[in-house]
Coordinates of C-alpha atoms in Angstrom, one line a residue:
Chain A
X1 CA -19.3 -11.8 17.5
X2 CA -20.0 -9.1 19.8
X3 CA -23.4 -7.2 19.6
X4 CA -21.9 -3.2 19.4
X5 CA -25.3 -1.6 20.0
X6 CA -25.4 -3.9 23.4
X7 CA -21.7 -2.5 23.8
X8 CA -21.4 1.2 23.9
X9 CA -18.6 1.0 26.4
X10 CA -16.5 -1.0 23.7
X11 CA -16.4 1.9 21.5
X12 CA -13.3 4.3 22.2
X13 CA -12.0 7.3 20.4
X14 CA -8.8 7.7 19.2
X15 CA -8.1 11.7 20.0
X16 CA -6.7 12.5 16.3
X17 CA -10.4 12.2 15.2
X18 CA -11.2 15.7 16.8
X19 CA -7.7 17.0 17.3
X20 CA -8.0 20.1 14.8
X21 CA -10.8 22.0 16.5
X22 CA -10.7 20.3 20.2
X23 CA -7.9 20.6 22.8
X24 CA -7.6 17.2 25.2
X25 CA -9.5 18.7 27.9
X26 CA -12.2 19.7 25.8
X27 CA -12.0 15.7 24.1
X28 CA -12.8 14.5 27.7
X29 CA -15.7 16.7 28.1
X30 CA -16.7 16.3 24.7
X31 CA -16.6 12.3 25.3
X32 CA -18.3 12.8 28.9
X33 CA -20.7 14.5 27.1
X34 CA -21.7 11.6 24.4
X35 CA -21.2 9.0 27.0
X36 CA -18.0 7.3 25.1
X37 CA -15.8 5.3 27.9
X38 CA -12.6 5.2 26.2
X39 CA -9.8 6.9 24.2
X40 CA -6.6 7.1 23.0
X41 CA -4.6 10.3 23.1
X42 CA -1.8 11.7 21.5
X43 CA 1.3 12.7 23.1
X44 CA 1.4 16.0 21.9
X45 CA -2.3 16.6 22.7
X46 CA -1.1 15.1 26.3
X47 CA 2.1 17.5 26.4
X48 CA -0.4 20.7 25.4
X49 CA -2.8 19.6 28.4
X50 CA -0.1 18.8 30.7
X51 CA 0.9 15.3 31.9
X52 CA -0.2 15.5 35.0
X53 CA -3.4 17.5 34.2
X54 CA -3.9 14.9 31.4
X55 CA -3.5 11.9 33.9
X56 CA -6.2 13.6 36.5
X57 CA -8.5 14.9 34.5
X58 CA -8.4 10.8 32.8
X59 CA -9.0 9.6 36.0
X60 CA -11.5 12.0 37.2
X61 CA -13.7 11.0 34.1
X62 CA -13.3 7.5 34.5
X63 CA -11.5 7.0 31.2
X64 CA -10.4 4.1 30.0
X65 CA -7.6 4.3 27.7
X66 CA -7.1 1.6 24.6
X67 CA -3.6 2.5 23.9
X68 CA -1.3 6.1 23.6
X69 CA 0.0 7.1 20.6
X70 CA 2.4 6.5 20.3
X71 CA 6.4 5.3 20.6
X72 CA 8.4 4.3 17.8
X73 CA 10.5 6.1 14.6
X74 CA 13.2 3.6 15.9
X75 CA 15.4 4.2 12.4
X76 CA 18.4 7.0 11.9
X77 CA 20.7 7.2 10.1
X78 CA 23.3 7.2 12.7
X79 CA 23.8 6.5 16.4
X80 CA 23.3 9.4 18.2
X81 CA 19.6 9.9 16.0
X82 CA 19.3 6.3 17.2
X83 CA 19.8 7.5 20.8
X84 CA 17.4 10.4 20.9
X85 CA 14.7 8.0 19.3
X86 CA 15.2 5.7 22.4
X87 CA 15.0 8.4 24.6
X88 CA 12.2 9.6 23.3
X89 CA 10.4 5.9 23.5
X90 CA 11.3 5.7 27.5
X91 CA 9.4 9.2 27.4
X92 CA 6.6 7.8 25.9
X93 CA 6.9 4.6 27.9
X94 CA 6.6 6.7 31.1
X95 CA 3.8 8.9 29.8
X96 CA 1.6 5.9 28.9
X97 CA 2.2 4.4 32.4
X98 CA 1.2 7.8 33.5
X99 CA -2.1 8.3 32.0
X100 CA -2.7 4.5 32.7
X101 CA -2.3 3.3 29.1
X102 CA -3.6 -0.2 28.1
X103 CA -0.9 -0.4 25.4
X104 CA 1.9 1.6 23.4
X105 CA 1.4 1.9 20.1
X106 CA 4.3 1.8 18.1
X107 CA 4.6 3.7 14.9
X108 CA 8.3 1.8 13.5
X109 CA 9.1 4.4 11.6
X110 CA 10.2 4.3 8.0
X111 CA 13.6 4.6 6.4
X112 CA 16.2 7.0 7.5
X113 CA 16.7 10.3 5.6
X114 CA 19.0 9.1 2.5
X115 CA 18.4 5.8 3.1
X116 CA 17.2 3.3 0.6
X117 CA 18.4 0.0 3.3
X118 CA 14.7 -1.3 3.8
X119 CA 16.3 -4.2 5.1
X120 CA 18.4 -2.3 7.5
X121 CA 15.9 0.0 9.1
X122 CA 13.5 -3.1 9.7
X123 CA 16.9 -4.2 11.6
X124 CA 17.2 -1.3 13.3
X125 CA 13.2 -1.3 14.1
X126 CA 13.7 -4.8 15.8
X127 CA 16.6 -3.5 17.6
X128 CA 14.4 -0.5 19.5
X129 CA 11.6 -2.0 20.3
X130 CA 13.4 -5.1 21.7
X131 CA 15.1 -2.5 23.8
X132 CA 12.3 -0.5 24.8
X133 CA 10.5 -4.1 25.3
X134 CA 12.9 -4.7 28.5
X135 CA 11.7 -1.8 30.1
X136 CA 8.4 -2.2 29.5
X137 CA 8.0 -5.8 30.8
X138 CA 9.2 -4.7 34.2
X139 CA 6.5 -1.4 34.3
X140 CA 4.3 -3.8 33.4
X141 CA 3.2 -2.1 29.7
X142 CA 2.1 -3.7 26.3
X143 CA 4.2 -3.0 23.0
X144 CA 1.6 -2.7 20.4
X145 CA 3.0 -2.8 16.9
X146 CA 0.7 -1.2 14.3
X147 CA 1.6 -2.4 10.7
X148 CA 0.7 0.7 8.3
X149 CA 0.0 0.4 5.1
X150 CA 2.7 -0.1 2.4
X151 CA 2.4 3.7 1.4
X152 CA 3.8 4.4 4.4
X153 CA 7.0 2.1 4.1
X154 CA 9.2 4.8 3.1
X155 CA 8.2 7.7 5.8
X156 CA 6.1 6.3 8.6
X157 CA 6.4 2.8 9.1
X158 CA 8.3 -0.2 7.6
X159 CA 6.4 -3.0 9.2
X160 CA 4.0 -2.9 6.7
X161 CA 2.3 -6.4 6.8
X162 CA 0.1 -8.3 10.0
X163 CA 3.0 -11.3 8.7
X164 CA 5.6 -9.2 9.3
X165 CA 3.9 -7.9 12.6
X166 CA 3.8 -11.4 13.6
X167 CA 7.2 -12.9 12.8
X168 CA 8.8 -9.9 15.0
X169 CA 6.4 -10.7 18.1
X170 CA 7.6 -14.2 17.1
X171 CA 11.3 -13.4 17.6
X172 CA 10.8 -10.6 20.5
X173 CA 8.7 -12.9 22.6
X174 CA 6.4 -12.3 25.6
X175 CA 4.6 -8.1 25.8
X176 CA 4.9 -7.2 22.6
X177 CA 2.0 -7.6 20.2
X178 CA -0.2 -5.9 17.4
X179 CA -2.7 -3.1 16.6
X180 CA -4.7 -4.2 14.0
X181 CA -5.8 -1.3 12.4
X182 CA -8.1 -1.8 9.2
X183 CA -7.0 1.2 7.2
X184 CA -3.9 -0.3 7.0
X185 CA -4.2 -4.0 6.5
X186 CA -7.8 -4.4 5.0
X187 CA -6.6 -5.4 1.2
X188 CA -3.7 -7.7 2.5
X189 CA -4.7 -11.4 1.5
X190 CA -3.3 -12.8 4.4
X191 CA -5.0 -11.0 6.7
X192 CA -7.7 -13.7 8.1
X193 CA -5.0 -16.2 8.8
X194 CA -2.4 -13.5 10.7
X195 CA -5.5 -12.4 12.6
X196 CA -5.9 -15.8 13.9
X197 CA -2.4 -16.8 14.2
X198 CA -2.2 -13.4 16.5
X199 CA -4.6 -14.6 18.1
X200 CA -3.3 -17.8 18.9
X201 CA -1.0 -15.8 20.7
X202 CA -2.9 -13.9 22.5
X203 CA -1.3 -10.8 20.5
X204 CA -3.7 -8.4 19.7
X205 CA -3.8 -5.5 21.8
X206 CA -5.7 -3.1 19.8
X207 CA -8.2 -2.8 16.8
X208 CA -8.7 0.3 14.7
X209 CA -11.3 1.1 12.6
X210 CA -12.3 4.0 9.7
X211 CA -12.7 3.1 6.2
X212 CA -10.6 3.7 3.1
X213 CA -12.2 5.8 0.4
X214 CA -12.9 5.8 -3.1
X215 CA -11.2 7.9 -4.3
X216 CA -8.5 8.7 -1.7
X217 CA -7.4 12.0 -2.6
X218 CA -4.5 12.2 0.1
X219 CA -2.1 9.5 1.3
X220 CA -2.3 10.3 4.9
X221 CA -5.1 12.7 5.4
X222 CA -8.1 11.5 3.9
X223 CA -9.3 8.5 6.0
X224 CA -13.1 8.0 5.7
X225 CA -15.9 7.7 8.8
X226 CA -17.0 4.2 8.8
X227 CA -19.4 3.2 6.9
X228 CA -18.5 5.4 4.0
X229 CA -16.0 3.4 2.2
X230 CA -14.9 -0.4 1.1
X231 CA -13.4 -1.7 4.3
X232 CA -16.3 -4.8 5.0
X233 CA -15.3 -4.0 8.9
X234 CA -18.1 -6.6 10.6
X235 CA -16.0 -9.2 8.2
X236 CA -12.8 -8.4 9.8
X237 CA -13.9 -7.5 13.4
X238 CA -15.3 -11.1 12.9
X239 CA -12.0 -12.7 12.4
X240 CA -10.3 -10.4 15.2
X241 CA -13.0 -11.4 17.4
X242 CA -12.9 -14.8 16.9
X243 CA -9.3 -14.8 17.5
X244 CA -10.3 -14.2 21.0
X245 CA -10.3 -10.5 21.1
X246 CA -11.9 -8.4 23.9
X247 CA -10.7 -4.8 23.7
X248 CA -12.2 -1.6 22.5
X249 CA -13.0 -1.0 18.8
X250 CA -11.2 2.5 18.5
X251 CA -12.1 4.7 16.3
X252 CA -9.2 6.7 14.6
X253 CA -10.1 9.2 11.4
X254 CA -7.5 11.8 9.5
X255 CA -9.4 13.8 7.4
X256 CA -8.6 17.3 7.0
X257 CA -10.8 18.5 4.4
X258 CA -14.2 16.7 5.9
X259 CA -14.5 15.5 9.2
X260 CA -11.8 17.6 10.7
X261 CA -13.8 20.6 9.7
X262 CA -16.9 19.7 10.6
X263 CA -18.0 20.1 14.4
X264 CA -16.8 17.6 16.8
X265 CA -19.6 17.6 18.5
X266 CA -21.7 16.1 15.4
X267 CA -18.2 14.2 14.4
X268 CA -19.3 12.1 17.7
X269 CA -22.7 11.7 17.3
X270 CA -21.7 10.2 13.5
X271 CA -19.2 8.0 15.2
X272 CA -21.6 6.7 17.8
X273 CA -24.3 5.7 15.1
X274 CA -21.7 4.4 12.9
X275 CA -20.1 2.2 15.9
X276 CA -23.6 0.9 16.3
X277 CA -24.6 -0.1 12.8
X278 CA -21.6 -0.5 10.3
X279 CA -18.4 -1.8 12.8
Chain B
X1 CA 23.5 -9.3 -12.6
X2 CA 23.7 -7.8 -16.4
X3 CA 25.8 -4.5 -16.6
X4 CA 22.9 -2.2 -18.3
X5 CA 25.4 0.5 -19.8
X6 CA 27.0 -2.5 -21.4
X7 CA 23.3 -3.4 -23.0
X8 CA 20.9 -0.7 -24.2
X9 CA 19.0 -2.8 -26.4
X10 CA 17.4 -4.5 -22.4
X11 CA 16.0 -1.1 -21.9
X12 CA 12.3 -0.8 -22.4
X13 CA 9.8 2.5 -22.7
X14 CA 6.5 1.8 -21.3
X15 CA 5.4 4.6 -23.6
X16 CA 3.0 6.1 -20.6
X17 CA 5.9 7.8 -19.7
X18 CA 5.9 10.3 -22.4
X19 CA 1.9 10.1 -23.2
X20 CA 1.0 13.7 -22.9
X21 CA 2.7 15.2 -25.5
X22 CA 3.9 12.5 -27.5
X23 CA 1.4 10.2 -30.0
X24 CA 2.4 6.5 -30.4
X25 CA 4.0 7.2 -34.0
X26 CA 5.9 10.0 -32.1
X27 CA 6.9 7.6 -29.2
X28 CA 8.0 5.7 -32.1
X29 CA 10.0 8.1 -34.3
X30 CA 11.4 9.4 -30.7
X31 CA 12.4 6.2 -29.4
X32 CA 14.4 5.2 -33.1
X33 CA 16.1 8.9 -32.4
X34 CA 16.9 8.3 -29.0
X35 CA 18.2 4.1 -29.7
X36 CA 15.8 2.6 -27.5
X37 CA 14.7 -0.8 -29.1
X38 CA 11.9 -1.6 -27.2
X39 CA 8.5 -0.5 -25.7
X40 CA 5.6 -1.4 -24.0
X41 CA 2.6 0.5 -25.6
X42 CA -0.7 1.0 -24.1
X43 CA -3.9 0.0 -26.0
X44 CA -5.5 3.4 -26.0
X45 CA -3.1 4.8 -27.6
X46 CA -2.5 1.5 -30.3
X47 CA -6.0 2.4 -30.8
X48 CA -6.0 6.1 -31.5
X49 CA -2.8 5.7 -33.7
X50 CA -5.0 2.5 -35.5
X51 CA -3.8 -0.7 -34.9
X52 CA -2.4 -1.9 -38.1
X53 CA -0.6 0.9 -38.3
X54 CA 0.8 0.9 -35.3
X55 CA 2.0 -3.0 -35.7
X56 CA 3.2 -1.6 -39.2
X57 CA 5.3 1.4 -37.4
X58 CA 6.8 -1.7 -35.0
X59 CA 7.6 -3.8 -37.8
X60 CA 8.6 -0.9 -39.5
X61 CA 11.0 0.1 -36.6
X62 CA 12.2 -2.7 -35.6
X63 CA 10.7 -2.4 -32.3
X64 CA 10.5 -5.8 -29.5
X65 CA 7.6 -4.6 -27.0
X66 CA 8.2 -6.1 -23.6
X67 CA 4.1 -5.7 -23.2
X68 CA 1.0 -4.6 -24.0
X69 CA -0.7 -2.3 -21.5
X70 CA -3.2 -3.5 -20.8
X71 CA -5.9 -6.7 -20.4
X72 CA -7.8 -7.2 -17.0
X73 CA -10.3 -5.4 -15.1
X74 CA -12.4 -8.6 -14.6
X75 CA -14.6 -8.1 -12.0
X76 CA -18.2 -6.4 -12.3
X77 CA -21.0 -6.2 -10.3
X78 CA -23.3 -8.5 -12.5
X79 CA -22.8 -11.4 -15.2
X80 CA -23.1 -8.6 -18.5
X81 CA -20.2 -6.6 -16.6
X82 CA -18.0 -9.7 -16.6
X83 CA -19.0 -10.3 -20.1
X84 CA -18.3 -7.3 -21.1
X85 CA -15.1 -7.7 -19.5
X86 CA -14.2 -11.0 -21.2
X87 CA -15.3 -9.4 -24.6
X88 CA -12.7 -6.8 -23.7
X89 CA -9.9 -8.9 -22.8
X90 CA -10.4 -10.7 -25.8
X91 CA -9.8 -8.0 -27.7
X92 CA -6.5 -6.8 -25.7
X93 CA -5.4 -10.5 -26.7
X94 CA -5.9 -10.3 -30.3
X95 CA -4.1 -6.7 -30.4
X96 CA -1.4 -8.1 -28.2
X97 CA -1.1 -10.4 -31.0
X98 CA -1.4 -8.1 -33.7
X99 CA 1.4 -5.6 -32.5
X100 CA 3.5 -9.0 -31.5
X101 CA 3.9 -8.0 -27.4
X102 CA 6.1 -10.6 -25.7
X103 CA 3.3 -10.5 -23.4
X104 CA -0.2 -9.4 -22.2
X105 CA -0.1 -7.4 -18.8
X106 CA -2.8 -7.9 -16.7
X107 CA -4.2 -5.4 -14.6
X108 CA -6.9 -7.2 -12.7
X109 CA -9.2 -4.9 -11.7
X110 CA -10.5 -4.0 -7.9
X111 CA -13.8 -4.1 -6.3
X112 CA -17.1 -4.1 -8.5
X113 CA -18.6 -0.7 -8.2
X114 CA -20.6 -0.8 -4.3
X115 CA -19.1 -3.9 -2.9
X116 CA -16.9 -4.5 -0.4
X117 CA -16.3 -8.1 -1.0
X118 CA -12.6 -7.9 -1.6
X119 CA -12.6 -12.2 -1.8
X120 CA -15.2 -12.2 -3.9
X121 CA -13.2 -9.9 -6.7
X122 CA -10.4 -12.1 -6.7
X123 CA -12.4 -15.0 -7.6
X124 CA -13.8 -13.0 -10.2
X125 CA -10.3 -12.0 -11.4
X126 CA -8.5 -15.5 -11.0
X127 CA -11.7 -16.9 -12.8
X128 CA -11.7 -14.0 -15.8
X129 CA -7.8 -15.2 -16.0
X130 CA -8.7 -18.7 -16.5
X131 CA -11.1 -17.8 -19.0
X132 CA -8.8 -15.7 -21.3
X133 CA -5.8 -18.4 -20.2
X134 CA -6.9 -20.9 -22.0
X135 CA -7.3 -18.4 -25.3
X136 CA -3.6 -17.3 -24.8
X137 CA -2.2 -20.5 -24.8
X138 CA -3.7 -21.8 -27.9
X139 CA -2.7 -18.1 -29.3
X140 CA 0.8 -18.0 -27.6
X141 CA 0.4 -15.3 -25.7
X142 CA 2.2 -15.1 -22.1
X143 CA -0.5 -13.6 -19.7
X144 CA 1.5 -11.6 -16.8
X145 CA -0.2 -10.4 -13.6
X146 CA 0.7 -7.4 -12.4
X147 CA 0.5 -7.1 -8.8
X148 CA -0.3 -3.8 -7.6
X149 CA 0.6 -1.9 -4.7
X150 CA -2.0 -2.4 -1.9
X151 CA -3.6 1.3 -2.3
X152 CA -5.0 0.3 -5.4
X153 CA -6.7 -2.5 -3.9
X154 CA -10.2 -0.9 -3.9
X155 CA -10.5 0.5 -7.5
X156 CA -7.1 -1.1 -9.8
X157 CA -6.5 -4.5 -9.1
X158 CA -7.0 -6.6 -6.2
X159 CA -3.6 -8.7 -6.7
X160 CA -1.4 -6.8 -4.7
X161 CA 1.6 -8.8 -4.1
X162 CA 3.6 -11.1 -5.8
X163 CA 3.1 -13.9 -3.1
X164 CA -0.9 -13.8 -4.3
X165 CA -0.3 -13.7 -7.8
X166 CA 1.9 -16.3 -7.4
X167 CA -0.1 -18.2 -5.8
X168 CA -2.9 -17.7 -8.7
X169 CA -0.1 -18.4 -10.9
X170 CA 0.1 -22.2 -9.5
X171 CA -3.3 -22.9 -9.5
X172 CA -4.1 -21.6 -13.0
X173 CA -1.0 -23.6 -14.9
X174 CA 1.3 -22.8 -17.6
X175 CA 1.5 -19.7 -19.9
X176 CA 0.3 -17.3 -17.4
X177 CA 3.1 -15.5 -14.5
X178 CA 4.0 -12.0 -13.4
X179 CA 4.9 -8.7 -14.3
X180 CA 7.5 -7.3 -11.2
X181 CA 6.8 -3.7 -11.0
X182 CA 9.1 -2.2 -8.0
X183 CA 6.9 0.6 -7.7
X184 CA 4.1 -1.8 -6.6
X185 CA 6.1 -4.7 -4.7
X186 CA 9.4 -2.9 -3.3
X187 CA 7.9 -2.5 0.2
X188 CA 7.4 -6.5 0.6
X189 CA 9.0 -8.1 3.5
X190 CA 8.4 -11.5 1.3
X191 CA 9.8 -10.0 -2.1
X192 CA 12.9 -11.3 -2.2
X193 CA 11.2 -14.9 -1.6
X194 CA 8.3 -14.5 -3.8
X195 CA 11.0 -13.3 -6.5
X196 CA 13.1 -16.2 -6.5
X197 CA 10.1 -18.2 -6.1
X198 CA 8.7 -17.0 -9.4
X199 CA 11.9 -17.7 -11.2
X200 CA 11.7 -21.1 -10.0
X201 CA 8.9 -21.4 -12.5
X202 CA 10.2 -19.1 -14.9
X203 CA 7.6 -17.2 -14.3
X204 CA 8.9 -13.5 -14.1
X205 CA 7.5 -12.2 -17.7
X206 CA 8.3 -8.3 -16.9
X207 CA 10.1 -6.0 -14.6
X208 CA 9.2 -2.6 -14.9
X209 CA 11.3 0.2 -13.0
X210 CA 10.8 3.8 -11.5
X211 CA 10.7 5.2 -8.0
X212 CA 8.9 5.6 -5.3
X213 CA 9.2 9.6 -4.4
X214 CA 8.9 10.4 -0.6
X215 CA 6.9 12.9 -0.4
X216 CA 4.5 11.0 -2.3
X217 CA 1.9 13.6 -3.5
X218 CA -0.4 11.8 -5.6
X219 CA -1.7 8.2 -4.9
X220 CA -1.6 7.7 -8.9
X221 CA 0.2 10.1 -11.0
X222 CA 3.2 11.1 -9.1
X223 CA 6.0 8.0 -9.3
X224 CA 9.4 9.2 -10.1
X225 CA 12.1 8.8 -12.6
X226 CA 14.5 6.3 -11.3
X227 CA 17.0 7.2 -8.5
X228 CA 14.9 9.9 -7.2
X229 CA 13.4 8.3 -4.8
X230 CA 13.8 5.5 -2.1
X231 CA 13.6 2.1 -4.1
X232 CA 16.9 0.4 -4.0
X233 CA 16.4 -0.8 -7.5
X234 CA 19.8 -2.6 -8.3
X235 CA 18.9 -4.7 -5.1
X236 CA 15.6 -5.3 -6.5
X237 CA 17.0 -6.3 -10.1
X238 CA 19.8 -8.4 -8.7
X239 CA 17.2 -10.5 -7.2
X240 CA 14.7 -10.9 -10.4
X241 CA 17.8 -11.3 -12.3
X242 CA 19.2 -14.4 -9.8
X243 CA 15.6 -15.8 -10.3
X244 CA 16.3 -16.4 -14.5
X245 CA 14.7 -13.0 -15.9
X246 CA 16.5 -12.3 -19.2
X247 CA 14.0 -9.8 -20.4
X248 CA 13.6 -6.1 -20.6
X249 CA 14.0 -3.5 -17.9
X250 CA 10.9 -1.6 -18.6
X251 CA 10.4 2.4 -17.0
X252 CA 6.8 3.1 -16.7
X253 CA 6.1 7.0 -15.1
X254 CA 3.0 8.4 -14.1
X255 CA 4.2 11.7 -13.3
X256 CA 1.4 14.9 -14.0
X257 CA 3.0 17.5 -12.7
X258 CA 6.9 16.9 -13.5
X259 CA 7.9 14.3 -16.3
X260 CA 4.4 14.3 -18.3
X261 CA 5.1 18.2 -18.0
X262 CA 8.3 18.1 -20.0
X263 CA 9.6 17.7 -23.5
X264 CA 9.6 14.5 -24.1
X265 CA 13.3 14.2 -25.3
X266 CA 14.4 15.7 -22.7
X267 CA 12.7 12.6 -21.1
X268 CA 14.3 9.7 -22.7
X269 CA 17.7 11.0 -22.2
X270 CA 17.2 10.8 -18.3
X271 CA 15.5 8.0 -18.9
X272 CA 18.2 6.4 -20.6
X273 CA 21.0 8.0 -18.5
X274 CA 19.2 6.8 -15.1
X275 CA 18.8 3.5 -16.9
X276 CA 22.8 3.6 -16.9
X277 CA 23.5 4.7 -13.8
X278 CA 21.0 3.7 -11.1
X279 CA 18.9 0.8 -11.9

């Protein structure tokens, strides 16, 4: 298992961690600043900085980037919704080749507005990222599916499992893989063994970390800093590690009524220490 | 699949639908009112009511319960915890007994209080069910484990779907099997599988109904009343009923700030109209 302290340039942050009180350009700096290597921006942070700014001002720090964030919402509840989702997934397709992505990361989307067809929308999920998987193999960019948690089945994401994750890569075949993000798959009981048959694979593009909270007081919203929740993350970066992953440990917190608020300056310096001694 | 407007007697009140305003001997005298036959009453309010009298009032009434609400909550952070835990669920067995429940729901519990050993609680709860197991069976009493939707994983019960506690279900034997709550299970890519795979053992000892409301605004106390959310429930009732179950369709609402909010007969004639209509 990898030593983080000896690996500072592992540790990469995901741009929703700061997003309320920094723009993009001021993430970069900000990251500059604390000497972290890597990120992973939003698109709309990315559309409010400008593409092309985005893409220079990445290159001019030296950036690495662990994924974008991110294609998917595949479901509709007709054709033409269906349409503007694909079109929106080249967009972000192009945008990650752009700012020199390591992966997509695919948010499935949940079930269409009326719908109750779980069923159906995982269909229709399948069906958009196998399409959006042609056209990514020839630019030459990873699919990384991000199973959310199953209180996000409904609105957000229907591939709610690392199982389910799994069987779809199984049945989509070669570019497409996972983002394992523990938030979302830390209490499933299966977890150790889809890690390592992921792994097997060579399958996971992308490992998230925060911590879930006791109490959570806001489905979506109140993600805690590492460290200060249940989520036994050296246990689980073991078994993602030992499934022969080498990437960034990215660091990716939604919490509007603490960290959110709170400077992103010291937001940083909490996330370095945290990267160093819980992770 | 049973035609449920053609049999009222199958529906069930978990009475925590209507426990804000309405005592146990109220739930009671409401239910005979409204010609619902059976209920699933929780222990706290069997104990403020008085437990004779309340087996009296069921006896009285007529009542079946499809449940008692609830045992579990096994695992604590030292050896007097668990005992005290054991001691507990002793007693929810003897009540269950008392009141005459068809069976015992179980709970489990989640992480003791400051770890984050998520393995190491369900040892504790598959070996707390073993213990009380072998109690039940000499009493009678059918133990069913409730899985619970994964975002109670940390602080309600660490069975969270019904492949686990199906699983625990084959290694601990006869007399103990499942309570199928769609609220907790209906976002399973395996639930179809794990239902028919309970049934195989005739296993399935409860299935309890409400929805799952998109927004969700409250991780605990804001379910909805059936066919207002996204739950396809007769899908999900055509399957446990394919798999052998016979028994009650139970409605269990947490709801704080709508149904717990309104008069309580006003309550069972949705309930018993939506139980009509849309499950």
């Amino acid at each position: 298992m990898r030593d983080l302290a000896a690996h500072p340039g592992l540790l990469s942050l995901n741009t929703a961690t700061v997003r309320e009180r920094w723009t993009l350009e001021e993430i970069i700096e900000g990251c500059a600043r604390h000497g972290i290597r890597r990120i992973s921006p939003w698109r709309d942070q990315v559309a409010k900085c400008g593409l092309a700014k985005a893409a220079k001002l990445i290159r001019t720090y030296g950036l690495r980037l662990s994924g974008y964030c991110r294609g998917g919402m595949f479901p509709a509840a007709d054709e033409a919704g269906r349409a503007r989702a694909r079109d929106d997934n080249r967009r972000a397709l192009d945008e990650a080749l752009t700012v020199g992505a390591e992966c997509l990361v695919l948010v499935v989307g949940g079930l269409p507005h009326g719908s109750k067809d779980l069923a159906g929308a995982r269909m229709q999920v399948e069906e958009g990222i196998a399409w959006l998987l042609e056209q990514a193999r020839v630019a030459g960019m990873k699919l990384a599916i991000e199973p959310l948690h199953p209180m996000y089945a409904a609105d957000r994401a229907c591939v709610n499992t690392l199982a389910q994750a799994n069987d779809m890569c199984d049945r989509l075949g070669d570019g497409v893989g996972v983002a394992v993000d523990v938030y979302h798959v830390w209490w499933d009981p299966a977890l150790e063994a889809e890690i390592a048959r992921a792994g097997r694979t060579g399958r996971i593009y992308a490992f998230h970390v925060c911590d879930w909270l006791v109490p959570t007081t806001d489905l979506l919203l109140d993600r805690g800093m590492m460290g200060d929740g249940v989520i036994d993350l050296p246990r689980i970066r073991g078994w993602v590690e030992a499934a022969g992953y080498k990437g960034a440990v990215e660091v990716e917190i939604f919490s509007a009524a603490n960290w959110w608020k709170r400077d992103p300056d010291e937001v940083l310096a909490v996330v370095k220490e945290r990267y160093r001694t819980v992770c």
